[in-house]
XYZ file of C-alpha atoms in Angstrom:
750
model
C 250.391 17.259 213.395
C 248.363 20.740 214.107
C 250.254 22.569 211.432
C 249.833 19.269 209.379
C 245.754 19.163 209.883
C 244.915 22.560 209.590
C 246.677 22.827 206.148
C 244.919 20.269 204.768
C 241.735 21.403 206.116
C 242.857 25.323 204.315
C 243.568 22.946 201.052
C 240.000 21.611 201.440
C 238.204 24.049 201.607
C 240.208 26.036 198.819
C 239.417 23.482 196.343
C 235.899 22.591 196.629
C 235.811 26.804 196.719
C 237.755 26.477 193.091
C 236.080 23.160 191.656
C 234.054 23.907 188.493
C 230.832 22.843 187.655
C 231.615 20.699 184.465
C 228.078 19.814 183.384
C 227.464 21.467 179.443
C 224.622 21.858 177.133
C 226.265 21.800 173.689
C 224.065 23.310 170.896
C 224.751 22.254 167.491
C 223.806 24.443 164.395
C 221.304 22.156 162.533
C 220.535 19.132 162.234
C 222.133 17.546 158.870
C 222.294 14.296 157.176
C 219.689 12.754 159.792
C 216.544 11.551 159.123
C 213.121 10.822 160.503
C 210.257 8.531 160.459
C 207.543 9.995 162.734
C 205.262 6.168 162.381
C 208.126 4.503 163.508
C 209.012 6.359 166.430
C 206.166 8.221 167.888
C 203.469 5.722 170.003
C 200.007 5.643 168.162
C 198.473 7.727 170.645
C 201.165 10.329 170.459
C 200.487 10.639 166.400
C 196.536 11.069 167.647
C 198.020 13.470 169.765
C 199.624 15.496 167.192
C 196.920 15.085 164.900
C 194.122 16.197 166.961
C 196.040 19.229 167.809
C 197.349 19.960 164.238
C 201.191 19.426 165.397
C 203.437 18.796 162.696
C 204.686 15.366 163.038
C 207.896 16.248 160.934
C 208.334 19.593 162.634
C 212.399 19.796 162.571
C 212.690 19.339 166.521
C 211.560 16.322 165.815
C 214.655 15.180 163.776
C 216.827 13.350 166.162
C 220.841 15.242 166.518
C 223.337 14.411 164.495
C 225.204 11.428 165.300
C 228.271 11.878 164.094
C 228.067 15.965 166.062
C 227.931 13.683 168.881
C 230.331 11.236 168.334
C 232.800 14.056 167.703
C 231.823 15.958 170.959
C 231.722 12.289 172.966
C 235.538 12.713 172.294
C 236.398 15.709 174.255
C 234.104 14.626 177.166
C 234.152 11.980 180.084
C 230.404 11.363 179.252
C 227.794 11.981 176.799
C 225.051 12.464 179.439
C 221.884 12.283 176.878
C 220.648 14.088 174.157
C 217.636 16.736 173.460
C 215.748 17.069 169.939
C 214.032 19.729 170.656
C 216.946 21.536 171.607
C 219.418 19.915 169.538
C 221.718 19.594 171.715
C 223.747 17.015 174.362
C 224.018 17.026 177.613
C 228.054 16.693 178.795
C 230.553 16.380 181.352
C 233.715 18.306 180.411
C 236.637 19.980 181.632
C 236.268 23.686 180.844
C 239.289 23.001 178.934
C 237.768 20.688 177.184
C 234.500 22.754 176.764
C 236.630 25.670 175.238
C 237.933 23.318 172.019
C 233.765 22.175 171.676
C 233.077 25.749 171.114
C 235.428 25.824 168.623
C 234.017 23.401 166.315
C 232.242 24.507 163.320
C 229.054 22.733 163.837
C 228.346 23.671 167.461
C 226.385 26.615 167.861
C 227.380 27.236 171.312
C 228.484 25.718 174.830
C 226.305 26.539 178.251
C 227.408 26.284 181.092
C 224.504 24.392 182.914
C 223.588 26.143 186.247
C 220.500 24.305 188.311
C 219.816 22.732 190.806
C 216.898 20.526 191.253
C 214.385 20.724 194.453
C 211.771 18.190 195.277
C 208.988 20.815 196.051
C 207.371 19.475 198.497
C 208.464 18.649 202.300
C 207.575 15.668 204.009
C 205.892 15.621 207.185
C 204.441 11.923 208.851
C 201.941 12.578 211.195
C 199.551 10.740 212.946
C 196.647 12.698 211.481
C 193.464 10.895 210.185
C 190.325 12.152 208.157
C 186.944 11.676 209.142
C 185.528 8.836 207.252
C 181.912 8.298 206.481
C 181.689 4.761 204.621
C 179.381 6.940 201.422
C 181.992 8.910 201.475
C 183.749 8.365 198.270
C 186.117 11.558 197.948
C 189.061 12.961 200.409
C 189.007 16.533 201.299
C 192.315 17.401 198.222
C 189.417 16.172 195.883
C 186.627 17.436 197.403
C 187.567 20.478 196.726
C 188.111 20.825 193.598
C 183.700 19.791 193.976
C 184.898 16.367 192.444
C 181.363 14.491 193.066
C 180.293 16.188 190.040
C 182.872 14.011 187.839
C 181.950 11.045 189.918
C 178.286 11.521 189.407
C 179.049 11.223 185.309
C 181.652 8.431 185.437
C 184.359 11.011 184.787
C 187.984 9.955 185.465
C 190.541 9.787 183.389
C 189.911 7.057 181.429
C 191.361 7.527 178.222
C 193.638 10.231 179.458
C 198.074 8.896 179.790
C 199.756 10.974 182.206
C 203.570 11.653 182.935
C 204.942 11.478 186.026
C 208.467 13.196 186.355
C 209.778 12.795 190.012
C 212.701 10.918 191.576
C 211.585 7.412 192.080
C 208.405 5.061 192.311
C 209.424 3.108 195.207
C 206.643 0.146 195.876
C 204.363 1.617 193.590
C 204.388 -2.400 191.784
C 203.047 -3.713 195.472
C 201.159 -0.668 197.123
C 197.797 -1.319 197.822
C 197.029 2.994 196.473
C 197.870 1.453 192.826
C 195.853 -2.281 192.392
C 193.543 -1.057 190.393
C 196.109 0.634 188.365
C 197.863 -2.808 187.792
C 195.239 -4.783 188.214
C 194.535 -2.976 184.802
C 198.345 -2.908 182.855
C 197.626 1.287 182.981
C 201.127 1.819 183.720
C 202.694 1.952 180.112
C 206.155 2.733 180.041
C 208.553 3.388 182.711
C 212.298 4.806 182.734
C 215.068 5.827 184.446
C 217.094 8.400 183.056
C 219.836 8.565 185.814
C 220.881 5.002 185.396
C 219.486 4.029 181.763
C 217.257 1.158 182.310
C 213.536 0.845 182.615
C 213.421 0.053 186.742
C 211.755 2.941 188.786
C 210.384 1.426 191.740
C 212.945 2.626 194.215
C 214.970 5.406 195.055
C 212.556 8.678 196.200
C 209.889 7.864 197.549
C 208.364 11.363 196.045
C 207.090 10.527 192.915
C 204.801 6.724 195.128
C 203.141 10.071 197.069
C 203.200 12.395 193.906
C 201.409 9.622 191.552
C 199.124 8.925 194.995
C 197.431 12.109 195.044
C 196.509 11.636 190.695
C 195.105 8.711 191.035
C 195.588 6.756 194.728
C 193.073 5.019 196.433
C 193.445 4.759 200.421
C 192.583 1.634 202.865
C 188.586 3.279 202.873
C 188.079 2.874 199.483
C 188.201 7.127 199.149
C 189.882 8.461 195.615
C 193.166 10.765 196.346
C 193.376 11.983 193.296
C 190.801 11.980 190.592
C 192.136 10.430 187.840
C 191.380 7.195 188.720
C 191.422 6.178 185.148
C 193.849 7.218 183.522
C 197.086 5.512 182.125
C 200.848 6.245 183.247
C 204.152 7.095 182.091
C 206.625 7.297 185.247
C 209.563 8.781 185.146
C 212.908 8.886 187.388
C 214.426 12.213 186.148
C 216.429 13.375 189.887
C 218.407 12.533 192.166
C 220.070 13.286 195.178
C 222.369 14.702 195.556
C 223.204 15.416 192.507
C 223.665 19.607 191.288
C 224.076 19.874 187.583
C 222.474 17.108 185.735
C 218.320 17.153 186.413
C 217.766 19.560 183.621
C 219.123 17.066 180.931
C 217.085 14.107 182.402
C 214.151 16.394 182.689
C 214.610 17.682 179.009
C 214.756 13.875 177.911
C 211.970 13.330 180.132
C 209.224 15.362 178.407
C 210.466 13.889 175.267
C 209.925 10.659 176.138
C 206.635 11.412 176.890
C 206.329 12.950 174.154
C 206.968 9.766 172.317
C 204.929 7.339 174.358
C 201.474 9.384 173.932
C 201.373 11.712 177.060
C 198.379 14.221 177.040
C 199.268 15.198 180.368
C 202.528 15.817 182.958
C 202.921 16.241 186.325
C 206.842 17.920 187.389
C 206.332 18.513 191.083
C 209.779 19.180 190.795
C 211.694 23.094 190.827
C 214.830 24.469 190.039
C 214.892 27.598 192.037
C 217.263 29.383 194.361
C 219.848 27.157 194.446
C 221.585 28.196 191.839
C 219.423 30.703 190.075
C 218.644 34.169 190.723
C 214.848 35.589 191.242
C 215.684 37.253 187.785
C 215.706 34.311 185.990
C 212.701 33.441 186.710
C 211.012 34.931 183.108
C 210.703 31.686 181.531
C 213.521 31.292 179.154
C 215.167 28.541 181.484
C 216.068 25.377 179.592
C 213.314 23.488 180.908
C 210.822 26.368 180.812
C 211.713 26.367 176.932
C 210.573 22.390 176.958
C 207.900 22.790 178.793
C 206.480 25.158 176.046
C 207.824 23.342 173.390
C 205.475 20.115 174.704
C 202.503 22.253 175.127
C 202.912 22.776 171.241
C 202.854 19.252 170.923
C 199.463 19.154 172.235
C 200.398 17.788 176.116
C 199.204 19.873 179.357
C 201.812 20.049 182.011
C 201.221 20.924 185.486
C 203.946 22.610 187.371
C 204.339 23.045 191.018
C 205.070 26.500 192.507
C 207.468 25.906 194.356
C 207.823 26.166 198.869
C 209.835 29.474 198.882
C 206.884 31.313 200.106
C 208.601 32.276 203.398
C 211.733 33.339 202.198
C 211.961 37.205 201.589
C 214.415 37.075 199.450
C 212.661 34.223 196.814
C 209.738 36.344 196.794
C 208.930 34.400 193.423
C 208.271 30.702 191.823
C 210.881 28.047 190.398
C 211.019 27.090 186.710
C 209.626 25.403 184.623
C 206.686 26.501 186.565
C 207.641 30.096 185.305
C 206.509 28.856 181.578
C 204.841 30.933 180.123
C 202.290 27.504 178.717
C 202.019 25.805 181.615
C 199.655 25.212 184.729
C 201.494 26.855 187.677
C 199.743 25.103 190.793
C 200.079 27.172 194.716
C 199.091 25.444 197.755
C 196.607 26.792 200.177
C 195.778 24.998 203.809
C 193.362 21.931 204.150
C 189.924 23.532 204.563
C 187.018 23.363 202.878
C 185.370 26.289 204.227
C 188.082 28.595 205.214
C 190.159 30.390 201.844
C 193.890 30.222 203.081
C 197.487 30.335 201.795
C 199.089 27.784 203.049
C 202.756 29.117 204.478
C 205.231 27.768 202.186
C 203.771 28.213 199.177
C 205.748 30.656 196.694
C 203.928 33.362 195.390
C 203.488 35.034 192.169
C 204.281 36.417 189.705
C 207.289 35.904 187.678
C 210.447 37.961 187.112
C 208.886 38.972 184.204
C 205.889 40.105 185.948
C 203.359 37.498 184.044
C 200.642 36.132 186.086
C 201.539 33.483 188.175
C 200.750 30.597 189.971
C 197.296 30.170 187.456
C 195.322 28.235 189.963
C 195.909 26.719 193.425
C 194.804 23.326 195.264
C 195.609 22.329 199.104
C 199.161 21.931 200.512
C 198.663 19.060 202.640
C 197.562 15.999 201.084
C 196.972 12.490 202.285
C 199.232 10.431 199.916
C 200.560 6.708 199.882
C 203.397 6.155 202.864
C 206.687 3.442 201.907
C 207.743 3.778 204.500
C 209.248 0.590 205.741
C 208.904 0.652 209.653
C 206.954 -1.650 211.526
C 204.465 0.501 213.253
C 204.058 3.031 209.811
C 200.657 2.727 208.117
C 199.868 2.504 204.139
C 198.916 5.930 204.656
C 200.404 9.025 205.662
C 200.310 12.788 204.879
C 203.179 15.290 203.667
C 203.027 18.713 203.114
C 203.856 20.615 200.087
C 203.137 22.052 196.581
C 204.931 18.738 195.369
C 200.977 17.592 196.228
C 199.254 20.557 194.883
C 200.080 19.991 191.308
C 199.459 16.771 191.072
C 196.017 16.653 192.675
C 195.189 19.366 189.967
C 196.895 16.944 187.406
C 194.748 14.596 187.847
C 191.769 17.418 187.860
C 193.158 18.466 184.303
C 192.510 14.853 182.891
C 189.591 14.381 183.871
C 188.368 17.815 183.092
C 189.767 18.138 179.702
C 188.312 13.955 179.118
C 185.462 16.364 179.210
C 186.699 18.426 175.823
C 188.781 15.982 173.911
C 188.075 18.499 171.167
C 189.958 21.396 172.647
C 194.082 22.547 172.114
C 196.185 21.893 175.426
C 197.068 25.337 175.656
C 192.895 26.052 175.448
C 192.907 23.464 178.122
C 194.930 25.191 180.379
C 192.884 28.629 179.572
C 189.616 26.664 180.452
C 191.020 25.341 184.180
C 191.869 28.992 184.717
C 187.920 29.417 184.144
C 187.164 27.005 185.996
C 189.026 28.255 189.316
C 186.657 29.478 191.996
C 187.949 32.960 191.922
C 188.207 33.487 188.575
C 187.656 36.496 186.784
C 189.425 37.803 189.852
C 193.522 37.034 190.174
C 196.494 37.619 192.981
C 200.060 36.463 192.905
C 198.930 34.384 195.992
C 195.846 32.598 194.956
C 196.016 32.849 191.378
C 192.885 32.257 189.904
C 191.674 29.755 192.597
C 190.706 26.689 193.063
C 189.517 25.320 189.289
C 186.238 23.566 189.805
C 184.372 20.332 188.160
C 181.034 21.952 187.917
C 182.359 24.128 185.006
C 182.758 21.025 183.138
C 180.096 18.734 183.732
C 177.378 21.860 183.044
C 176.398 22.207 187.188
C 178.181 25.431 187.102
C 175.495 27.674 189.324
C 175.483 31.524 188.222
C 176.675 33.560 191.366
C 173.904 36.344 192.191
C 175.880 39.778 193.217
C 176.892 39.582 196.973
C 178.473 43.357 197.095
C 177.960 46.533 195.423
C 181.225 48.631 194.518
C 179.441 52.317 195.832
C 182.531 55.522 194.450
C 182.852 58.021 197.106
C 184.758 61.153 197.219
C 187.851 59.802 198.647
C 187.630 56.200 197.785
C 185.803 53.577 197.093
C 183.189 51.530 199.526
C 182.432 47.848 199.072
C 179.046 47.165 200.567
C 177.490 43.711 200.873
C 174.146 42.253 200.562
C 175.334 39.276 203.740
C 178.325 38.546 205.718
C 178.460 35.160 205.448
C 180.612 33.881 208.200
C 183.966 32.196 207.026
C 183.600 33.549 203.250
C 186.609 36.483 202.665
C 186.553 39.337 200.657
C 189.852 39.133 197.771
C 190.867 43.012 197.120
C 193.563 43.594 194.567
C 194.782 46.720 192.524
C 196.467 46.553 189.364
C 198.184 49.247 187.498
C 198.213 49.743 183.023
C 199.898 47.052 182.427
C 198.146 44.617 184.120
C 200.531 44.088 187.144
C 199.279 44.378 190.514
C 200.616 46.335 192.854
C 198.881 45.181 195.802
C 196.638 42.572 197.208
C 194.875 41.075 200.378
C 191.888 39.545 201.577
C 189.903 39.851 204.981
C 186.421 38.970 206.265
C 183.170 40.889 205.087
C 182.797 43.155 207.401
C 178.373 44.051 208.604
C 179.232 48.168 207.722
C 181.392 47.387 204.256
C 185.014 47.908 203.466
C 186.531 51.115 202.795
C 189.433 51.969 200.041
C 191.158 54.931 200.094
C 192.664 56.787 196.852
C 195.448 57.578 198.312
C 195.805 53.855 200.181
C 195.763 52.197 196.348
C 198.340 53.971 194.912
C 198.590 54.600 191.539
C 196.686 51.457 190.616
C 194.252 52.219 187.582
C 191.433 48.841 188.163
C 190.467 47.809 191.508
C 189.330 43.621 191.201
C 187.457 42.457 194.027
C 185.960 38.903 194.637
C 183.532 37.979 197.253
C 181.397 34.208 197.463
C 181.703 33.843 194.363
C 180.768 37.216 193.271
C 183.940 39.382 191.138
C 183.654 42.942 190.276
C 185.749 45.859 189.287
C 185.571 49.334 189.038
C 188.265 52.232 187.687
C 190.868 53.628 190.602
C 191.361 57.590 191.553
C 194.501 57.777 193.793
C 197.308 59.566 193.135
C 199.210 58.165 196.034
C 202.846 56.327 195.899
C 204.187 53.588 193.625
C 203.697 50.749 195.513
C 200.527 49.910 197.377
C 199.409 48.135 199.912
C 195.552 48.933 200.485
C 195.343 49.903 203.978
C 197.968 49.466 206.808
C 196.585 47.468 209.154
C 196.423 44.488 206.316
C 197.010 40.965 208.163
C 197.268 38.397 205.152
C 198.750 40.828 202.884
C 202.343 40.359 200.412
C 203.926 43.335 198.752
C 203.724 41.449 195.370
C 206.721 43.611 194.180
C 210.112 41.703 192.989
C 212.959 42.183 195.645
C 216.498 43.865 194.425
C 217.646 41.485 192.213
C 221.247 42.790 193.183
C 221.198 42.068 196.939
C 219.908 37.946 195.612
C 224.428 37.301 195.437
C 224.291 37.443 198.886
C 222.578 35.982 201.974
C 223.049 37.461 205.499
C 222.539 35.609 209.076
C 222.400 36.215 212.283
C 223.622 33.041 214.779
C 223.656 32.130 218.115
C 225.580 29.120 219.532
C 226.934 27.130 222.435
C 228.831 24.490 222.934
C 230.291 22.359 225.363
C 234.104 21.583 226.250
C 234.917 18.006 227.156
C 236.887 17.347 230.330
C 239.989 16.797 231.065
C 242.804 15.670 233.717
C 242.332 19.445 235.084
C 239.226 20.906 233.659
C 235.850 20.479 234.396
C 233.376 19.124 231.908
C 230.777 21.759 232.027
C 233.241 24.180 230.579
C 231.501 26.447 228.339
C 231.389 29.171 224.912
C 229.138 31.071 224.185
C 229.019 32.409 220.786
C 227.841 35.146 218.825
C 228.101 36.894 215.420
C 227.237 37.608 211.493
C 228.008 36.057 208.709
C 227.330 36.399 205.232
C 227.333 33.977 202.412
C 227.814 34.606 198.076
C 226.604 31.914 196.249
C 223.525 29.448 195.780
C 223.491 25.473 196.368
C 227.354 25.430 197.218
C 228.429 29.256 199.352
C 231.311 31.095 200.689
C 231.223 32.805 203.418
C 232.975 35.095 205.956
C 231.346 35.543 209.407
C 232.064 37.595 212.163
C 231.173 37.261 216.414
C 232.095 37.959 219.794
C 233.336 34.534 221.834
C 232.500 34.229 225.579
C 234.578 31.956 226.780
C 234.689 29.698 230.266
C 236.648 26.851 231.470
C 236.463 25.920 235.225
C 239.378 23.977 237.391
C 238.680 20.723 239.052
C 239.551 20.522 242.915
C 242.907 21.074 242.019
C 246.216 21.853 238.971
C 249.016 20.439 239.629
C 252.065 22.456 240.546
C 250.003 25.125 242.645
C 249.294 25.051 245.708
C 246.527 26.847 247.469
C 243.681 26.935 250.429
C 240.493 27.421 250.569
C 239.720 27.279 246.872
C 236.254 26.615 246.158
C 236.497 26.940 242.655
C 239.310 28.530 239.859
C 238.045 30.100 236.094
C 239.599 30.581 233.225
C 237.905 33.596 230.952
C 238.592 35.344 227.938
C 236.181 37.319 225.381
C 237.523 36.912 222.118
C 237.039 38.364 218.434
C 236.640 35.816 215.811
C 236.846 35.855 212.549
C 235.927 32.877 209.739
C 236.126 31.700 206.626
C 233.507 29.369 205.810
C 231.782 27.328 202.825
C 228.256 26.002 203.043
C 226.902 23.291 201.097
C 223.616 22.257 200.597
C 223.908 18.412 200.807
C 220.302 17.167 200.534
C 217.464 19.666 199.184
C 214.889 21.429 201.164
C 217.683 22.235 204.046
C 219.930 19.721 205.164
C 223.568 22.284 205.147
C 226.937 21.225 205.909
C 229.367 24.090 206.843
C 233.271 23.433 207.391
C 235.507 26.716 208.244
C 238.593 27.579 209.605
C 238.800 30.417 211.991
C 241.026 32.875 214.099
C 240.773 34.643 216.709
C 242.103 37.668 219.069
C 241.379 36.605 223.170
C 241.312 40.818 223.980
C 240.908 39.988 227.760
C 242.436 37.012 229.788
C 241.506 36.732 232.891
C 241.917 33.708 236.091
C 239.621 34.181 239.804
C 238.759 32.521 242.453
C 235.875 33.041 244.597
C 238.140 32.413 248.148
C 240.441 33.995 249.440
C 243.597 32.159 248.262
C 247.643 32.325 249.687
C 250.022 31.412 247.372
C 253.530 29.226 247.442
C 256.752 29.151 245.798
C 258.649 25.948 245.695
C 260.237 27.154 249.178
C 256.940 26.839 251.021
C 257.111 30.909 251.492
C 254.075 33.227 250.471
C 254.126 33.455 246.731
C 251.452 36.377 246.697
C 248.727 37.719 249.048
C 245.297 37.100 246.875
C 244.096 40.595 247.159
C 248.102 41.828 245.757
C 247.771 39.267 242.617
C 244.286 41.057 241.676
C 246.045 43.560 241.004
C 248.768 42.946 238.884
C 249.959 40.016 236.688
C 246.274 37.738 237.581
C 244.144 39.871 235.610
C 246.471 39.631 232.460
C 246.789 35.800 232.747
C 250.519 36.307 230.909
C 249.909 32.474 230.211
C 246.804 32.391 227.949
C 247.759 33.085 224.280
C 246.748 36.267 222.739
C 246.073 34.282 219.143
C 243.481 31.275 218.536
C 242.915 29.536 215.760
C 241.476 26.708 214.603
C 238.676 24.182 212.354
C 234.841 24.050 212.686
C 232.257 22.159 211.180
C 227.970 22.522 211.534
C 224.710 20.491 209.836
C 222.026 22.928 210.258
C 218.610 21.777 208.801
C 216.173 25.158 207.160
C 212.784 25.532 209.084
C 210.327 28.312 207.109
C 213.170 29.203 204.732
C 214.369 31.276 207.673
C 215.847 29.967 210.156
C 219.108 27.149 210.255
C 219.146 25.019 213.674
C 221.670 22.507 214.334
C 224.628 20.832 215.760
C 228.401 21.927 215.592
C 232.167 21.461 216.329
C 234.685 23.008 216.969
C 238.850 21.801 217.436
C 241.246 24.707 218.297
C 244.634 23.943 216.605
C 245.891 25.898 219.267
C 246.799 26.105 222.948
C 245.034 28.406 225.289
C 248.617 27.881 227.826
C 251.429 28.730 226.199
C 253.372 29.005 229.500
C 254.049 27.426 233.568
C 252.086 30.225 235.517
C 251.501 29.651 238.908
C 247.808 30.366 238.585
C 246.970 28.409 235.679
C 249.637 25.684 235.776
C 251.884 23.770 232.621
C 251.377 24.193 228.885
C 250.119 20.309 229.250
C 246.859 21.487 231.223
C 245.298 23.277 228.215
C 241.610 22.548 227.881
C 240.248 20.557 225.505
C 240.534 21.289 221.583
C 237.542 19.823 221.226
C 234.051 21.171 222.310
C 230.135 20.729 220.306
C 227.367 22.252 220.405
C 223.523 23.213 219.326
C 223.403 26.736 217.218
C 220.956 28.829 215.815
C 221.074 31.049 212.896
C 218.725 33.535 211.493
C 218.961 34.506 208.070
C 217.209 38.444 207.207
């Protein structure tokens, strides 16, 4: 039975390991024999948008995919998942053999396997936190940070703008009080559920509901949680969990649906990143990035979350589609109206091809609508993630565009960047800063100089006219190609800040921003190619990209403590302590191997059958084992929940039994067998009854914290016996310790 069980686990690992990703894009060569009437296809608002931005309604990208091509390809597929006019392609599920056949069809340009996995860009945390509310205060801090009162004073609330949200579901949007003002005015224009191919979106992931509340929600105090409370909405469910390969197809279809239905703004608090892609792929060339750029060409402004990988040193970039050239990539800052801090999880730029990302930032911790059914849950809660900085910015963008309707989407993106409170200063943590409403309402005041840059013999001194509490100095050094070599921020000092040329590397330009004022000067350094400006920087971030080749592999250090179940012979407090290293290859699905040392101890109860002894208080069986394991790791829930299943084999390097008190052993006739001291020096240390080899299966369930720490529960089932033969110390073979143990494991990524 044990051999059968072991073989079954091996087969399972092998089968999952060899399992193929069977989802593909099939691209066609042309759109021959298709016809298109834009006035029958597009919503009137979409047509107006096309005309306003000068886009071509009859562009070939708007024509439908050739239906005869689809029908032919469908004969080789298990499912046609959807089609993209913009890409002239369809998404399909097919076997590898059939994909090869499809590739040979004369009207097929190429077949591309889809290798992405989606992730909500938000890590949701429900807390007991509450805002300090005053009756005359109609704005939450998350919109005050944009200077939202300037929009309020002029009655700017996104009226006339249409916003599409691509997300994982919208439970309670049709009933929650945060959206009553939207429902009462019939401003949910259309909905569609792409995975289920129906209009109902009011279920599934609560993520979309929270995102919508950051664009246009109003809380129980009548405060705006988002600025675009007067906008219209299109709600599209494009994501399911878990589903590793299809979401990019649905995202693409959702963007085209938004275009068709007249969207002015799209918010995507979704990202496709480290679960399947490599850092080098975040260069704006993924299919969702291309679709996003295409949408901007057609007059749609897009806000995307930068991602939540800021704490992961193996992924020091953003996620797609926020890497698209024409998309507003939004990072996160701490929720504070005075201090200006990067929130720890927000992904850093640049893109893989060194373009400036993120573009802007907003609060990464926000008040959101709560969809929990718990009796004690309120209607509102708080959540963390760039999932919420992006919709806060999307609501701002809708209001800003309301003031400048003559601008194209690309022009509007540039204006939003210019409205950033750090502009023209830029770095890879804060972008151009937080967009400001005063820029669009004409209330922006000219900033007087707050410092001067003084060139000295061996560097530059930042001399402050006045040091203001809680105000930071933002500093970056830029090379000839515009790529930052280093950047950091620190509090202003009365004596100024001195930057040595040697500390600024081979940079060509020093950029400084303080209290709204920006200045720049040349750098005359001849130091190393990479610089961090100063050795004692507390808030620095090296902007260089990681070694791409190392990304294929990840390494971990683990510590585990197991509890072995009791038996008739062995106590329940017997324990196993393990330490070791593992290496994994892959992304959302990983195959790995590990090596470690186990220190095992089994403690006997008061008596062992078939063994007589005197004065024994405690008998222990110890062994030290060198363990090797083969393991597969599957991310079963995005943003951190993982499951391991594997097999292990070990060599028991040391095997012994000892007792605390002197023992006299007796043979079957009652004669003295061996005195304790003599036994210690002979058979006792070798413990011939213990098996030299051990093997079994193990499983673990982890949750990831801060991108670097895995904490979870583990279970091990030993398939081999520890005691293999009769022994005067250990007893008979049937007295083996329990094969099952459970415990806790801590794993650190390095």
